[in-house]
Coordinates of C-alpha atoms and ligand atoms in Angstrom, one line a residue:
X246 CA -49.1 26.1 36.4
X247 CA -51.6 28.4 38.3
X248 CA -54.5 27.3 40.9
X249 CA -57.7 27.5 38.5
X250 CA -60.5 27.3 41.2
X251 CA -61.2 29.3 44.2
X252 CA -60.6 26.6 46.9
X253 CA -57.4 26.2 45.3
X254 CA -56.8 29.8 45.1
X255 CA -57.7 30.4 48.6
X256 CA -56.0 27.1 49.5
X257 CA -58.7 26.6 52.4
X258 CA -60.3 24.1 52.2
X259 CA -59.5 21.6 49.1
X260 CA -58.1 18.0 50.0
X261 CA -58.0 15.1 48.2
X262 CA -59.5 11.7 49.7
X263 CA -57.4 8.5 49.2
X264 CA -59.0 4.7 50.2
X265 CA -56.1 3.0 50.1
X266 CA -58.0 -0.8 48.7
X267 CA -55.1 -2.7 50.1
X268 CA -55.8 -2.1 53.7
X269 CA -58.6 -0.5 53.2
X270 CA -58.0 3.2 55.4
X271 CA -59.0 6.3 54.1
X272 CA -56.7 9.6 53.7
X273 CA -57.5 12.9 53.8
X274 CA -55.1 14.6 51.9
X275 CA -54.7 18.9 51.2
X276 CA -54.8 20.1 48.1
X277 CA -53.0 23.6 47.7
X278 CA -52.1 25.3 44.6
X279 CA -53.3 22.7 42.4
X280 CA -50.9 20.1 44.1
X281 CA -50.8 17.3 46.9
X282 CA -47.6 17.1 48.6
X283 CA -46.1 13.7 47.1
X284 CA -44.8 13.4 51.1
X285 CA -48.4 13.2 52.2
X286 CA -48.4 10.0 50.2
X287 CA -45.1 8.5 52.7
X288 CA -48.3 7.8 55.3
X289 CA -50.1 5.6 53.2
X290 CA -48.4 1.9 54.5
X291 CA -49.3 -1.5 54.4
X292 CA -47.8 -2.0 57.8
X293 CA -45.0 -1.0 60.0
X294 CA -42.0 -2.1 57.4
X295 CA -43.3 -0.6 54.2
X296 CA -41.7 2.4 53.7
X297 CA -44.9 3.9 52.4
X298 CA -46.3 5.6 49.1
X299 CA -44.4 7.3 46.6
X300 CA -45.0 8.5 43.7
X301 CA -43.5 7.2 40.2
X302 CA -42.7 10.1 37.5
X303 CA -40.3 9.5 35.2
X304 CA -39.3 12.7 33.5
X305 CA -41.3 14.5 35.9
X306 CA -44.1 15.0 33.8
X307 CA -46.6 15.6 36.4
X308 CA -44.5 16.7 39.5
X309 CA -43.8 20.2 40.3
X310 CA -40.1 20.3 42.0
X311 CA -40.2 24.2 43.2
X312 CA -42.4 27.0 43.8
X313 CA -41.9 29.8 41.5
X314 CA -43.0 33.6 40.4
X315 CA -40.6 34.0 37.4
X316 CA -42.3 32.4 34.5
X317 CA -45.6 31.2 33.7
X318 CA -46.4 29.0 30.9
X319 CA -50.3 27.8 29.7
X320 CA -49.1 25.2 27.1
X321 CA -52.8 25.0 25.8
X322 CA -53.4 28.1 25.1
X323 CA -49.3 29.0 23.8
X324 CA -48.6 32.1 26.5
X325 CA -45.2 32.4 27.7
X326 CA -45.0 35.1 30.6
X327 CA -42.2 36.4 31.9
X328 CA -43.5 38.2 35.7
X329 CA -46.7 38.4 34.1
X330 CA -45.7 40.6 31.3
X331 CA -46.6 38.5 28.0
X332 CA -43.5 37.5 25.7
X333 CA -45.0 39.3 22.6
X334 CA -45.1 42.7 24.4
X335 CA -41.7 42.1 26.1
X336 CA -40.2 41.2 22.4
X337 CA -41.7 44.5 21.0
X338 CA -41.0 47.2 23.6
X339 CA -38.2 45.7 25.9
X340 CA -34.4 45.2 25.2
X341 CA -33.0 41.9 26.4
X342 CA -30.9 43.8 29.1
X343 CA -34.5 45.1 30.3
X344 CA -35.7 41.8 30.7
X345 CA -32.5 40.0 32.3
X346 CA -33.6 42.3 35.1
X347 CA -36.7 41.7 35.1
X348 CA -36.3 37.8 35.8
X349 CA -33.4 38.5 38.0
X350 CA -35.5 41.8 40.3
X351 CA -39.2 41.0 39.7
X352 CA -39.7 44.4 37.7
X353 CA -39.1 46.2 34.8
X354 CA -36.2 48.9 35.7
X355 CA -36.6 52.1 36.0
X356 CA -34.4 54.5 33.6
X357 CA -32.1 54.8 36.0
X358 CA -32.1 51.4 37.7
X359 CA -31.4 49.9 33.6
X360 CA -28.3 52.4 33.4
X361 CA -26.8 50.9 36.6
X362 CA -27.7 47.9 35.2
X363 CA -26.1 48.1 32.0
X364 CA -22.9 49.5 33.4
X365 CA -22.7 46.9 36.0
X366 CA -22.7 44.3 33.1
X367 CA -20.9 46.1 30.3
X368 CA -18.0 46.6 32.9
X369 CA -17.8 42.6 33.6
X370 CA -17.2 41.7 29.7
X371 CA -13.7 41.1 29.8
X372 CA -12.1 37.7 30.7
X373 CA -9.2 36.9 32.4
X374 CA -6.2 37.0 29.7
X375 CA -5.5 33.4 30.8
X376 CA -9.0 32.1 29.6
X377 CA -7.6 32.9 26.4
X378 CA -4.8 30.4 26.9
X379 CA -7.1 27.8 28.4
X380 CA -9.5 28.3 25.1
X381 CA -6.1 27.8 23.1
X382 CA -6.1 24.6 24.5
X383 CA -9.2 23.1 22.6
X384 CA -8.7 21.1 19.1
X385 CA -9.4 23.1 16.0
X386 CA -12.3 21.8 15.6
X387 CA -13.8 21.3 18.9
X388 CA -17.6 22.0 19.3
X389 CA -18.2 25.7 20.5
X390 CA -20.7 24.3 22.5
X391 CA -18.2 21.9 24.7
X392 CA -15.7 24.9 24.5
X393 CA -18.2 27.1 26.2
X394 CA -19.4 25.0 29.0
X395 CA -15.7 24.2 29.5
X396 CA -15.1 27.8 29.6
X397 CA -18.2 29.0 32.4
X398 CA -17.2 26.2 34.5
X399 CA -13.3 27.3 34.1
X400 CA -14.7 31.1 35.2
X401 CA -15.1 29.2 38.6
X402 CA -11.7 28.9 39.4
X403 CA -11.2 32.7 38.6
X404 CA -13.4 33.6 41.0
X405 CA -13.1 31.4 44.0
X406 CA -15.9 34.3 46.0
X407 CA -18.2 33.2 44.4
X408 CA -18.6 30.3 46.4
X409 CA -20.5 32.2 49.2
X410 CA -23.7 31.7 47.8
X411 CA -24.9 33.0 51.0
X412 CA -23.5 36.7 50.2
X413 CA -26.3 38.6 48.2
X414 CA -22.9 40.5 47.0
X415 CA -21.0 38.2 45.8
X416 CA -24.5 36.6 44.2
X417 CA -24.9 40.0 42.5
X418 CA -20.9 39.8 41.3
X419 CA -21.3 36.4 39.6
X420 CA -24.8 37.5 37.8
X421 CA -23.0 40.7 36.6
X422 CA -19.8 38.4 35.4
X423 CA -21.5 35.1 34.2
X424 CA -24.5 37.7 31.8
X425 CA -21.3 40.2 30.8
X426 CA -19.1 37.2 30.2
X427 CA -21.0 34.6 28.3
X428 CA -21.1 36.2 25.0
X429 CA -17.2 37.2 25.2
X430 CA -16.5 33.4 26.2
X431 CA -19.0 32.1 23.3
X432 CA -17.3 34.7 20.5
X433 CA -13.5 33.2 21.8
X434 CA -14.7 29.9 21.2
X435 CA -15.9 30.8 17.6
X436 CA -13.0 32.9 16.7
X437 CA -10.7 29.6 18.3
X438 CA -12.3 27.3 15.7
X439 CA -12.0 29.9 12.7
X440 CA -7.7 30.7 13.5
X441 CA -9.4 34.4 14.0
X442 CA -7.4 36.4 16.7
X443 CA -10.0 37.1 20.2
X444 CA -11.8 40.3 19.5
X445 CA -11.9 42.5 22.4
X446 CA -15.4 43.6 23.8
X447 CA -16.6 47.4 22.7
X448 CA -18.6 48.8 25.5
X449 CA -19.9 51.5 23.6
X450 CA -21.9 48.5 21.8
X451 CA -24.8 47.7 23.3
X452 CA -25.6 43.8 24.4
X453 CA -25.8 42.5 21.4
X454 CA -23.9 44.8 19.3
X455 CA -20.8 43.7 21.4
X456 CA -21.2 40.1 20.7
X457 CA -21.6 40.3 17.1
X458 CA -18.7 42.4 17.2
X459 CA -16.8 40.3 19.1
X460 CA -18.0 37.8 16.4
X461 CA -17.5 39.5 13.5
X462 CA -14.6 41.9 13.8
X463 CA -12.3 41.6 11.3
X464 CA -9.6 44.5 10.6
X465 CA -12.0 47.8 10.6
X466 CA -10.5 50.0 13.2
X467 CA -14.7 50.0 15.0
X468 CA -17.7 47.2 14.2
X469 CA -20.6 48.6 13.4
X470 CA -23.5 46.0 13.7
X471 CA -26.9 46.4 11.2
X472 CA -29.2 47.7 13.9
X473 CA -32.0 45.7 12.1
X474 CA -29.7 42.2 12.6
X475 CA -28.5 43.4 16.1
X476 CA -32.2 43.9 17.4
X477 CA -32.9 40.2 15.7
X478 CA -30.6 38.7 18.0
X479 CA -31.6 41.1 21.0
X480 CA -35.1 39.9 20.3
X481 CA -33.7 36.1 20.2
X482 CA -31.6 36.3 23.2
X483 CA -35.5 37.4 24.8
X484 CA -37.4 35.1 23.5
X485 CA -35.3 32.3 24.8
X486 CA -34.2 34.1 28.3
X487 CA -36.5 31.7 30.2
X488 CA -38.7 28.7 30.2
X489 CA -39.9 28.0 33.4
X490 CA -38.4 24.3 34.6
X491 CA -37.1 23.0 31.1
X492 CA -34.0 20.3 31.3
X493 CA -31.4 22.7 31.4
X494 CA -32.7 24.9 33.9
X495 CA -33.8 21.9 36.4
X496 CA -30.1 21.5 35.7
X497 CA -29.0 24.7 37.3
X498 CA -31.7 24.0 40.3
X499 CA -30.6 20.7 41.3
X500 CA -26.4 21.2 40.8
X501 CA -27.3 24.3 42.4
X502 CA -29.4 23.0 45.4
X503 CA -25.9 21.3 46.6
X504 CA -24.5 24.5 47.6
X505 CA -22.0 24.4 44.4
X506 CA -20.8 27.8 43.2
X507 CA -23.0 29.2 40.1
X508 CA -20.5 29.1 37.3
X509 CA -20.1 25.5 38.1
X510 CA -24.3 24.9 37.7
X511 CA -24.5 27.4 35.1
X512 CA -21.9 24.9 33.4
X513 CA -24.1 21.9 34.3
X514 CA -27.2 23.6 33.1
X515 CA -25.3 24.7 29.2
X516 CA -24.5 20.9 29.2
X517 CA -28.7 20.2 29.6
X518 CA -28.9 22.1 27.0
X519 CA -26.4 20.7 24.5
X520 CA -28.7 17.8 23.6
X521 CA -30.4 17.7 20.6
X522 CA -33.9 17.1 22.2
X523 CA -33.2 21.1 24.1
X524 CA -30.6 23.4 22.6
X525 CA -28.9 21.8 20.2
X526 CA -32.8 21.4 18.3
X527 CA -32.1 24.7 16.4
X528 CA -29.1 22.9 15.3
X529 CA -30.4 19.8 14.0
X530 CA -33.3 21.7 12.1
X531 CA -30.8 23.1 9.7
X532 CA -29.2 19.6 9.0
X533 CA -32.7 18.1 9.1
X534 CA -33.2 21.3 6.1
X535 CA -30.0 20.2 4.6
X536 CA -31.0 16.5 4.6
X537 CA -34.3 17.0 2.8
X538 CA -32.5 19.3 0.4
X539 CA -35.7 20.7 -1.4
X540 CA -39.3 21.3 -1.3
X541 CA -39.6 18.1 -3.4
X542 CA -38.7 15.8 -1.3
X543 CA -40.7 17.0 2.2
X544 CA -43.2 14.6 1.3
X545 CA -41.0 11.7 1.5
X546 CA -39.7 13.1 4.1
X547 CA -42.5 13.1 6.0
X548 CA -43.1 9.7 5.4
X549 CA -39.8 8.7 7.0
X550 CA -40.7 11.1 9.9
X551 CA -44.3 9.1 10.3
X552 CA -42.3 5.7 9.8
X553 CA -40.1 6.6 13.3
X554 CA -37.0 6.8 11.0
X555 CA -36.4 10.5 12.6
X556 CA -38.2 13.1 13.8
X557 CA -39.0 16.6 12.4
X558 CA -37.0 18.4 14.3
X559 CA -38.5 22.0 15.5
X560 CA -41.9 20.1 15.8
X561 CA -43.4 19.3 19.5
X562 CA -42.8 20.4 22.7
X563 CA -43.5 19.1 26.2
X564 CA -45.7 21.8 27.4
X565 CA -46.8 23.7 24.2
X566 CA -49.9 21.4 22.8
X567 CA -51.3 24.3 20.9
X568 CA -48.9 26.5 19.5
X569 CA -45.5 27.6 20.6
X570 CA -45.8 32.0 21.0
X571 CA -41.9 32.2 20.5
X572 CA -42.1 30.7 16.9
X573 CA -45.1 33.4 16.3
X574 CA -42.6 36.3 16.8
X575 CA -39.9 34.4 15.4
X576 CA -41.6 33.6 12.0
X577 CA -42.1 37.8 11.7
X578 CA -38.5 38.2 13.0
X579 CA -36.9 36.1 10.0
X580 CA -38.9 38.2 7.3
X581 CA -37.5 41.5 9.0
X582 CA -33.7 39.7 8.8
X583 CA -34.2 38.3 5.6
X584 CA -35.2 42.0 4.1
X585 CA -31.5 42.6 4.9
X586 CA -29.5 39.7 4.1
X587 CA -31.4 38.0 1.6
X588 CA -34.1 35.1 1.9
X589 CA -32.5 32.1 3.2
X590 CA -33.3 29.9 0.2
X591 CA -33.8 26.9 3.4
X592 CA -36.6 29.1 4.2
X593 CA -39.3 27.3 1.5
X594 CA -38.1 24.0 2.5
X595 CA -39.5 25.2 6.0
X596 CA -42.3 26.4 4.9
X597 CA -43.4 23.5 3.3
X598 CA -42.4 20.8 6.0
X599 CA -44.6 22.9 8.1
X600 CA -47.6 23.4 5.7
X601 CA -47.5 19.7 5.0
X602 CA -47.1 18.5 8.9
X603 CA -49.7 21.0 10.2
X604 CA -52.5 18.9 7.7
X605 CA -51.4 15.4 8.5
X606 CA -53.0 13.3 11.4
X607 CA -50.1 12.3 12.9
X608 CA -48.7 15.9 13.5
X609 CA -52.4 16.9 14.6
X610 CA -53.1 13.8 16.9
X611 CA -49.9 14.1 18.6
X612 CA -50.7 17.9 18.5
X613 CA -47.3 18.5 17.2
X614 CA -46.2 21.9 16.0
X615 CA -43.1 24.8 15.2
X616 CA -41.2 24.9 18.6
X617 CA -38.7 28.2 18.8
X618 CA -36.1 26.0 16.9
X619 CA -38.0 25.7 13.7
X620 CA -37.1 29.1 12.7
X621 CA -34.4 30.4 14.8
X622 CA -32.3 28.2 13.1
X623 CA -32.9 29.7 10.0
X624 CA -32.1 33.6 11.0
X625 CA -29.1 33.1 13.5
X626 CA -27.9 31.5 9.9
X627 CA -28.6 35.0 8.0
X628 CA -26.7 36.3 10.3
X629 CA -24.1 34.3 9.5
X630 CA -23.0 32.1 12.7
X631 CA -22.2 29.1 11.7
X632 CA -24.5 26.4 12.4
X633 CA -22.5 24.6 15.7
X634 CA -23.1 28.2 17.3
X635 CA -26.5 27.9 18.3
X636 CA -26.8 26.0 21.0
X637 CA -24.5 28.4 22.2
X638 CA -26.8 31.5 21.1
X639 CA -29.4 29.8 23.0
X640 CA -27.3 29.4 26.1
X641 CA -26.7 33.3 26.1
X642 CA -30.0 34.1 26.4
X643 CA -30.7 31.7 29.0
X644 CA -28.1 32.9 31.2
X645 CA -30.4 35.3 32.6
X646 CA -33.0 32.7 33.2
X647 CA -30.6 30.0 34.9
X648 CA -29.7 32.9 37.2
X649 CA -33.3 34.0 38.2
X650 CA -34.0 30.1 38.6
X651 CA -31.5 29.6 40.1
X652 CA -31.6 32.8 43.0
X653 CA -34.8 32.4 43.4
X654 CA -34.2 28.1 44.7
X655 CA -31.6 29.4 46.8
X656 CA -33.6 32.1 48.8
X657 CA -36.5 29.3 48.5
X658 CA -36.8 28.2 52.6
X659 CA -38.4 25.0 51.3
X660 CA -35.0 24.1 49.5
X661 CA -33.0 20.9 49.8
X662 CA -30.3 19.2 48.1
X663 CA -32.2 17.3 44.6
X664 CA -32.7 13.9 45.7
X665 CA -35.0 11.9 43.4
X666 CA -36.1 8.3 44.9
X667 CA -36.2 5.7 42.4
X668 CA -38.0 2.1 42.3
X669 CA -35.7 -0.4 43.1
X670 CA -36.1 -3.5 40.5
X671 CA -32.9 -5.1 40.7
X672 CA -31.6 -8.5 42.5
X673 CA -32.7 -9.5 46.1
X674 CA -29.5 -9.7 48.1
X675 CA -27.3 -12.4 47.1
X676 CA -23.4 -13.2 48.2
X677 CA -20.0 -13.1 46.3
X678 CA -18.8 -16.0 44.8
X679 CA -15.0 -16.1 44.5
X680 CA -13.6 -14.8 40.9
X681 CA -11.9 -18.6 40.7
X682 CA -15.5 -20.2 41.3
X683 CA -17.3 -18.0 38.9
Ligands
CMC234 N1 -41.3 14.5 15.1 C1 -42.1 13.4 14.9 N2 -42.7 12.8 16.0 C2 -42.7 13.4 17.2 C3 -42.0 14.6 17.4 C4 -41.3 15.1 16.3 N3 -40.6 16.3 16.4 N4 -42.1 15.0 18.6 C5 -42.8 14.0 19.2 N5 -43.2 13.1 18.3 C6 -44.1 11.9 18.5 C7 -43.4 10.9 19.3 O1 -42.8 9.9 18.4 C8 -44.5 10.3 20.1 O2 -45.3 9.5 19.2 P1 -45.9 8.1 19.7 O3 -47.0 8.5 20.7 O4 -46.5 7.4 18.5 O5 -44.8 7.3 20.3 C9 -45.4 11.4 20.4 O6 -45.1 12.4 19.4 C10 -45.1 12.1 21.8 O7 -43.7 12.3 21.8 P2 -42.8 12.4 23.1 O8 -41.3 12.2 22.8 O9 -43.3 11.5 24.2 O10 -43.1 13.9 23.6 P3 -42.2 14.7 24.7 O11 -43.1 15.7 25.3 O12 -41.5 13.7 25.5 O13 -41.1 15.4 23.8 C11 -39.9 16.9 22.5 C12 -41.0 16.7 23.5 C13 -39.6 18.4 22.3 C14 -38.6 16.3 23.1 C15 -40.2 16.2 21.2 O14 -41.4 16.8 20.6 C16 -39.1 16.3 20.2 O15 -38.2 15.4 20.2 N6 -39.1 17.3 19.3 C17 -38.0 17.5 18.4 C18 -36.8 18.2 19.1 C19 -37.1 19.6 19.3 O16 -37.5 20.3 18.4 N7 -36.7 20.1 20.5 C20 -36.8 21.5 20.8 C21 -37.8 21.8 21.9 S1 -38.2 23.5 22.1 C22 -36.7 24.2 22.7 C23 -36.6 23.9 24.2 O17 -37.5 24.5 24.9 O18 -35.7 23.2 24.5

């Protein structure tokens, strides 16, 4: 969100008057940045025991929680800004390397500044040898998604420094390890649930490269990834890098905000985004394809959808009313993958869910359209991860974000522990009866 007039721009002058109709006293509240301070409201009492106004906001739907300069999002108009660069220009000319620094420094690197960069990563992508043991651990056919979240929040006990949250070194450390390590952990936990031996990173392969190496690597003595398929992904891991105060990343702020170590929120915040209603969307959209089966049956389909048996998953989002600018780039990006491995023959099934939703009233009134899920699903598939790995895919690109997010609450001097209030509806006071009276 971003102050739209000039008194809120200039913050001078704007306030917001309250008459409080129960006692009848008036409140002159500031306006700044487009917000009141919900504290300002804690004045507004009845008399000397009421503990005075709060606001109600389940979900948060109307109640910023943190200043921020990483990401802007208008949901109206469908721009998505990363530091004020626009997502479509960051996609074209940017790798995702480029942009994990962005979020994390405020500005594109220089040449030299991305070399440093990349080194400092591509020199944190090995894992302890005992994470290997600890991924042995899992059952066959255990989720990679619980096997990674297991896996950052096991990195914690590796590196005990990071801890001092208040050390901008050993911040820097655990960015360097948590960005170079989350696609080796994600590949273990893939090659743990296919009985594939652990593929050692190649850091002569770029971000990317590495993982699908990692991935993919079967007995040729090098990988060598289709650049076309490795700048898909590279392009992926962008688009989905950051999202302003989503679930999973309000995850990393308020574990964070308790002075936890970041491997231990960046756990916290993969587990927001396990759900089917965040991350794990891609996911379902590919059952959702397999469910309906063919174009043939989208209309009844549909129809279920409209009857509330189900939702069409990759459709809606809670800030995007207009259009969603990641599934723009996305929908060019699967033509691009599909020139190389083939149409996805789900692809028409997609195509026609959407043509058919995007003409029917109840998509339109609930202004309901392709999220980044709809098709993402569909490419990560041509490149042949299986479909439990992308929540997963999505986590690795957000790494970067839940970092920025999460640096950025922790040099905030406004920050506190999260501590929601709540309305209290339960019983009055009332005493214990003995369990033999009951
Ligand atoms: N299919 C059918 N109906 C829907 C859908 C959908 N995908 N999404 C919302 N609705 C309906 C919903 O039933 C409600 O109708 P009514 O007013 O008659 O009760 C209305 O639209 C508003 O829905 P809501 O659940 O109050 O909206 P929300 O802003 O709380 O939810 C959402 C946003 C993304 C959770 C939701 O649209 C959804 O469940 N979509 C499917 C899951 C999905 O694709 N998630 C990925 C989001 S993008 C990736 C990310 O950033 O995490």
């Amino acid at each position: 969100m971003q102050p739209s007039t000039e008194a809120q721009k200039t913050g001078t002058t704007a306030s917001l008057t309250i008459t409080d109709n129960r006692t009848g006293k008036v409140y002159d509240i500031p306006i700044e940045n487009g917000t009141i301070k919900a504290i300002d409201l804690r004045q507004i009492k009845t008399g000397n025991d009421d503990f005075g106004l709060m606001t109600y906001d389940p979900a948060f739907l109307n109640t910023a929680a943190c200043k921020s300069t990483i990401t802007f999002i208008d949901g109206e108009k469908g721009i998505l800004r990363y530091r004020g660069y626009p997502i479509e220009q960051l996609a074209e000319k940017c790798s995702y390397l480029e942009v994990a620094y962005l979020l994390l420094n405020g500005e594109l690197p220089t040449k030299a500044q991305l070399e440093e960069w990349t080194t400092s990563i591509t020199t944190h992508t090995f894992v302890h040898e005992n994470m290997k043991k600890f991924m042995d651990g899992f059952h066959y056919d255990a989720h990679p998604m619980g096997m990674f979240i297991s896996a950052v929040a096991a990195l914690s006990t590796f590196y005990p420094g990071a801890k001092r949250i208040d050390s901008a070194f050993e911040r820097q450390l655990t960015t360097y390890r948590l960005i170079g390590k989350a696609p080796t952990l994600a590949a273990y936990a893939y090659r743990h649930s296919t009985g594939m031996p652990y593929v050692l990173p190649d850091n002569d392969l770029d971000y990317a490269g590495n993982f699908l190496s990692m991935m993919f690597k079967i007995a040729e003595p090098r990988y060598s990834p289709d650049p076309v398929l490795a700048k898909a992904l590279d392009v992926l891991f962008i688009l989905h890098a950051d999202h302003e105060q989503n679930c999973s990343t309000s995850a990393m702020r308020n574990v964070g905000s308790s002075l936890t170590d970041p491997y231990s929120a960046a756990s916290a915040a993969a587990a927001a985004l396990y759900g089917p209603l965040h991350g794990g969307a891609n996911e379902e959209v590919l059952r959702m394809l397999d469910h309906v089966g063919g174009i043939n049956n989208v209309p009844a389909f549909i129809k279920e959808v409209k009857e509330g048996r189900g939702r069409l998953m990759g459709f809606g989002h809670r800030i995007y009313k207009n259009f969603d600018p990641r599934a723009t780039i996305i929908k060019r990006l699967a033509d691009q993958v599909f020139e190389v491995t083939g149409r996805n023959p789900k692809l028409d099934i997609a195509l026609e869910l959407e043509r058919i939703a995007l003409q029917d009233d109840y998509f339109i009134k609930r202004k309901l359209y392709p999220n980044v899920d709809f098709y993402s699903g569909l490419i990560y598939q041509a490149l042949r991860f299986p479909t439990d790995m992308f929540p997963v895919l999505f986590a690795l690109g957000r790494m970067s974000g839940w970092l920025a997010q999460w640096q950025e609450m922790l040099l905030d001097e406004e920050k506190k522990i999260a501590r929601p209030r709540q309305v209290y509806l339960g019983k009055e006071k009332r005493d214990v009866v003995m369990l033999s009276q009951r």
